[in-house]
Short mmCIF file of C-alpha atoms and ligand atoms in Angstrom, two decimals:
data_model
loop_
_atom_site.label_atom_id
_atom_site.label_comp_id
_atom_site.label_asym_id
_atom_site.label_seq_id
_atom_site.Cartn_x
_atom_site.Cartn_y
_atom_site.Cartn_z
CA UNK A 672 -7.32 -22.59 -1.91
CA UNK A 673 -4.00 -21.70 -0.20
CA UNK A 674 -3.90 -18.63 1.44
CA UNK A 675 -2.28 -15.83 -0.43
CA UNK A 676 1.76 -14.90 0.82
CA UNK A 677 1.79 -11.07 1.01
CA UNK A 678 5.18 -8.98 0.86
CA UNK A 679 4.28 -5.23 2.26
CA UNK A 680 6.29 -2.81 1.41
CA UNK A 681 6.68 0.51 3.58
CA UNK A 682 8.66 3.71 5.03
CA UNK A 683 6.84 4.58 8.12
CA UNK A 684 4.19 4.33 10.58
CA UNK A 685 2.95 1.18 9.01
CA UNK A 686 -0.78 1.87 10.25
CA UNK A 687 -2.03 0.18 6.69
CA UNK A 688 0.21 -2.84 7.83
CA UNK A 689 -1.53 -3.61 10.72
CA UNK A 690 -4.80 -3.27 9.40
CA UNK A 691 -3.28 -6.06 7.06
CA UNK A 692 -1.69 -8.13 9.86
CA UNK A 693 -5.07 -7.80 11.94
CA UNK A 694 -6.83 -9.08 8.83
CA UNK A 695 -4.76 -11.93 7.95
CA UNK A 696 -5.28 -13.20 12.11
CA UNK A 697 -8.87 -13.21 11.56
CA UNK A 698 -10.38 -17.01 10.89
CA UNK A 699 -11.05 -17.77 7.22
CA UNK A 700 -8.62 -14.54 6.03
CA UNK A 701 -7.59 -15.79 2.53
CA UNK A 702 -3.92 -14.17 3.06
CA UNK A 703 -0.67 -14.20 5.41
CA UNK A 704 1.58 -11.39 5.45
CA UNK A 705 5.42 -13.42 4.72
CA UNK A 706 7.63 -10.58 4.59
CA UNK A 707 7.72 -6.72 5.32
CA UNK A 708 10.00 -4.54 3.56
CA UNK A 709 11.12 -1.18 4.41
CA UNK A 710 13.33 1.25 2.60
CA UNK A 711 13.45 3.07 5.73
CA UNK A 712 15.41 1.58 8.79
CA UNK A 713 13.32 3.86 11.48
CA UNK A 714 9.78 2.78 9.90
CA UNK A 715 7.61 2.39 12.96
CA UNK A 716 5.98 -0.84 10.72
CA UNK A 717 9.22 -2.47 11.27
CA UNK A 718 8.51 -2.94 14.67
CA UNK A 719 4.90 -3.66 13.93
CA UNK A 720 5.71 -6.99 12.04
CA UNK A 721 8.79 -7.82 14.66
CA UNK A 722 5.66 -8.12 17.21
CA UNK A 723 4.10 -10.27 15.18
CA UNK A 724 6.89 -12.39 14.33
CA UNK A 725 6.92 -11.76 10.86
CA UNK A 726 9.92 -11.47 8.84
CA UNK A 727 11.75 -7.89 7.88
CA UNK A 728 14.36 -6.73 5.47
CA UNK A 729 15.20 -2.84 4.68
CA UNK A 730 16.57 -2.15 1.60
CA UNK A 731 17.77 1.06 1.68
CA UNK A 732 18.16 3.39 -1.78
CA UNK A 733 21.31 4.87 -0.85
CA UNK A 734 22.70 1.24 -0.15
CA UNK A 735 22.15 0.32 -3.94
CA UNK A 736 24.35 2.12 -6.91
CA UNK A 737 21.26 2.88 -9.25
CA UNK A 738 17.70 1.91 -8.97
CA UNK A 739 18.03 -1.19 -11.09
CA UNK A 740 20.12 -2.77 -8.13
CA UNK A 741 17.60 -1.46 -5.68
CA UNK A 742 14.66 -3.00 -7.40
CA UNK A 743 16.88 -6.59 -7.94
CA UNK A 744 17.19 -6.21 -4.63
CA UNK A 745 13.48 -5.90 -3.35
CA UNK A 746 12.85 -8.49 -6.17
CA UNK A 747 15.40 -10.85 -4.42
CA UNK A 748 13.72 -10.71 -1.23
CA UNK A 749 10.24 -11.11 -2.14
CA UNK A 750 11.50 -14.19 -3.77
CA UNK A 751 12.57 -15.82 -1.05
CA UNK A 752 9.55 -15.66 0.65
CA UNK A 753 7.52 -16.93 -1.98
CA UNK A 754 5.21 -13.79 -1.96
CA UNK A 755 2.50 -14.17 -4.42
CA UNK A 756 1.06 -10.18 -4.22
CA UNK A 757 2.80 -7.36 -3.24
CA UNK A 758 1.14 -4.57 -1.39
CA UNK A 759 2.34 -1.22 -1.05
CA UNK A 760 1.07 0.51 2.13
CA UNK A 761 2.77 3.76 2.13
CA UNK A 762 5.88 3.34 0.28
CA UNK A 763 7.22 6.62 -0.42
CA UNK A 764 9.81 5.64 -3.29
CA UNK A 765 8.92 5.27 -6.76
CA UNK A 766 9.54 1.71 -8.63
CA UNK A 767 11.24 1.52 -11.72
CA UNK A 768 9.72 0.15 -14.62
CA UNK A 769 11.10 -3.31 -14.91
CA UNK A 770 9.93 -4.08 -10.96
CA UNK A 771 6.39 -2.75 -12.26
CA UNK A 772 6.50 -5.04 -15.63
CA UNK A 773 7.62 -8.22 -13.30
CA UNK A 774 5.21 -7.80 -10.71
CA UNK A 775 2.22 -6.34 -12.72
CA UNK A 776 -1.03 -8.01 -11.75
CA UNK A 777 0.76 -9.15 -8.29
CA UNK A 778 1.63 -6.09 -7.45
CA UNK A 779 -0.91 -2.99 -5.45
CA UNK A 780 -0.98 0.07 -3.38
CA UNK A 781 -3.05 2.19 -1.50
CA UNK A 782 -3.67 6.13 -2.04
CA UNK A 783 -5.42 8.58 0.01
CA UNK A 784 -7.65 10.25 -2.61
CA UNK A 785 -10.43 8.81 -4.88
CA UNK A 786 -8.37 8.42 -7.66
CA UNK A 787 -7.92 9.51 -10.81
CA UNK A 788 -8.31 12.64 -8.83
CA UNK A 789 -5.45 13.87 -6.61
CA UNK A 790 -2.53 11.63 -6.90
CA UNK A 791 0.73 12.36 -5.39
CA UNK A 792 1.55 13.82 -2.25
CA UNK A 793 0.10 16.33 -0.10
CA UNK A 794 -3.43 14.87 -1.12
CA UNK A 795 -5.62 16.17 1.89
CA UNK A 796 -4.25 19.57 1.56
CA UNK A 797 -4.82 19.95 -1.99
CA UNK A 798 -8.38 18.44 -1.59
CA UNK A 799 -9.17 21.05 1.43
CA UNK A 800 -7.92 23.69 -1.37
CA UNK A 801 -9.87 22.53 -3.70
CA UNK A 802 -13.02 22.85 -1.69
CA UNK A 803 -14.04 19.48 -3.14
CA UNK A 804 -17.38 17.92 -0.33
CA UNK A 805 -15.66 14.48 -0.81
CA UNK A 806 -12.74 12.59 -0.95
CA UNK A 807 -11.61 8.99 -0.30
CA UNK A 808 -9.14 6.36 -0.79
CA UNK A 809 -8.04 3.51 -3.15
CA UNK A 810 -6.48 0.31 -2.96
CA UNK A 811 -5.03 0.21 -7.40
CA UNK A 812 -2.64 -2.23 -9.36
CA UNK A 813 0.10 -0.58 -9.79
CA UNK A 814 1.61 0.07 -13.36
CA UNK A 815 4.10 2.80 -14.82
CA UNK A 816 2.20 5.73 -14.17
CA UNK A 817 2.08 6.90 -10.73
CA UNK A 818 -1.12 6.36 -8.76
CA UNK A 819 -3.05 5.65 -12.11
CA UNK A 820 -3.60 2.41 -12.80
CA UNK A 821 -6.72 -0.36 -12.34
CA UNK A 822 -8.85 0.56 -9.23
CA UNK A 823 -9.86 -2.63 -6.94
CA UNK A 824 -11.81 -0.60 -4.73
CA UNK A 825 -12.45 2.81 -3.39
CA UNK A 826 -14.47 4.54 -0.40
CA UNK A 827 -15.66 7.74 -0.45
CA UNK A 828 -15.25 10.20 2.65
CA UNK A 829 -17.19 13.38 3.26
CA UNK A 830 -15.12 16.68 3.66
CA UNK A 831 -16.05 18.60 6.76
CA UNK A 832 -16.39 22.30 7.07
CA UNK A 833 -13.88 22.96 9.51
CA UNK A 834 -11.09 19.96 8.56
CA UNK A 835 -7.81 20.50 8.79
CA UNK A 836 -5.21 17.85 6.38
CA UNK A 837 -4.73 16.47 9.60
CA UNK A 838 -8.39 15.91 10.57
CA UNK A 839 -9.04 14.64 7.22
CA UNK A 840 -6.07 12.27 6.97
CA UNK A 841 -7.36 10.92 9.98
CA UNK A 842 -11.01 10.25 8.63
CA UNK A 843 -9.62 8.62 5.04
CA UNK A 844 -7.02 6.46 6.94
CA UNK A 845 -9.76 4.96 9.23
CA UNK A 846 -11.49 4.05 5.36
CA UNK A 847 -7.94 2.54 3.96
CA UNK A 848 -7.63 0.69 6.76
CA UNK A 849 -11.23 -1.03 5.88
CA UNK A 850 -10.69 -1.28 2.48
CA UNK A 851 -7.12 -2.88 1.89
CA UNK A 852 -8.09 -6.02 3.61
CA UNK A 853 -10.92 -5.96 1.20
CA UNK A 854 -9.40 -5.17 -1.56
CA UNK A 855 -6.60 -8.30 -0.72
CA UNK A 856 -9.85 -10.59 -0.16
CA UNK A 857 -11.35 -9.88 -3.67
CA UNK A 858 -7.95 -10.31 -5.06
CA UNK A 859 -7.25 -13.93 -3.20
CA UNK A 860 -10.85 -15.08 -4.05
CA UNK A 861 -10.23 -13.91 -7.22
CA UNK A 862 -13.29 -11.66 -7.91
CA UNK A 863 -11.60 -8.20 -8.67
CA UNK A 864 -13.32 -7.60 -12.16
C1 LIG B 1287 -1.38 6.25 3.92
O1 LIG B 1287 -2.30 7.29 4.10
C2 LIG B 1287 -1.26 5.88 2.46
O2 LIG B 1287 -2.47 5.97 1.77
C3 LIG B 1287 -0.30 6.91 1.98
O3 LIG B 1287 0.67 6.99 3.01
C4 LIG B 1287 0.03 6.70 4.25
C5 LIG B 1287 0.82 5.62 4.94
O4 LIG B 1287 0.35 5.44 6.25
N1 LIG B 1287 0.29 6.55 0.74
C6 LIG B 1287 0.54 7.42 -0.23
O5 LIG B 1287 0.33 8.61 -0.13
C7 LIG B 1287 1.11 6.81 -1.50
N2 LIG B 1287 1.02 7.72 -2.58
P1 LIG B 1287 0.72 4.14 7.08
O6 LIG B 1287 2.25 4.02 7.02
O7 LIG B 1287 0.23 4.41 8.45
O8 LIG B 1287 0.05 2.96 6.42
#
């Protein structure tokens, strides 16, 4: 089977990216990453996938009259890389509803919380308010509703007494970095339900 094209999508630090990238070097990974976009022209991930050689594009919001033209414009350069699955690895802005109806079923993220509970932002600090023992992470298609729709996979993290959002992010992104390779695996092998 040919080896899924991946087109990650991302504003920042680009951690969940390399997990990705590291994946798709290892022998037998059923994926290559083709194309990273970035809404955000400082995103350390930029400079990530330039080490690797892989292609980048930012497409920036405020370079794009409505969000229509923003999303044509994502949709345009996915295209012509031939992605086959798109993978959101901390995108921070929100997709309108004709990208999520075009892409639906090719088209996942990751979120920092064992959803349905705690979507959003701020997740680690509203868990450590909540005073909930554990918390997780979860690679999800993505449909209309923010952070909401069909899980792929999930792992749990325990809450420590004395974490901090910091100490915590740290433990869930260690998890999300396990489980979005995996979750791009089942997808490519085609064993998600
Ligand atoms: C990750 O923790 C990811 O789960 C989160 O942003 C971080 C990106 O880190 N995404 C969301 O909160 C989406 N709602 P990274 O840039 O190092 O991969």
């Amino acid at each position: 089977m040919a080896a899924l094209k991946l087109a990650v999508l991302i504003s920042g630090r680009g951690s969940n990216l390399q997990a990705l990238i590291d994946a798709c070097a290892g022998r037998d990974f059923p994926a290559t990453v083709a194309l990273v976009v970035s809404n955000n022209p400082q995103a350390q991930g930029l400079a990530r996938a330039g080490a690797c050689g892989i292609p980048t594009a930012v497409i920036e919001r405020r370079d794009h009259g409505d969000r229509d033209a923003f999303d044509q414009a994502l949709t345009e350069a996915i295209g012509a890389h031939d992605a086959d699955l798109v993978c959101l690895a901390g995108f921070m802005s929100i997709l309108g509803a004709d990208f999520v109806a075009r892409w639906r079923g090719r088209l996942i993220n990751i979120h920092p919380s064992l959803l349905p509970e705690f979507p959003g932002l701020d997740t680690h600090a509203r868990v450590l308010v909540a005073g909930v023992r554990t918390t997780g992470c979860t690679v999800h298609y993505v449909t209309a509703e923010v952070d909401a729709g069909p899980v792929i996979i999930q792992q749990s993290v325990p809450v420590e007494a004395n974490d901090t959002p910091e100490t915590l992010a740290a433990r869930v992104l260690a998890a999300e970095h396990q489980i979005y390779p995996q979750a791009v695996r089942l997808i490519a092998e085609d064993r998600t339900t």
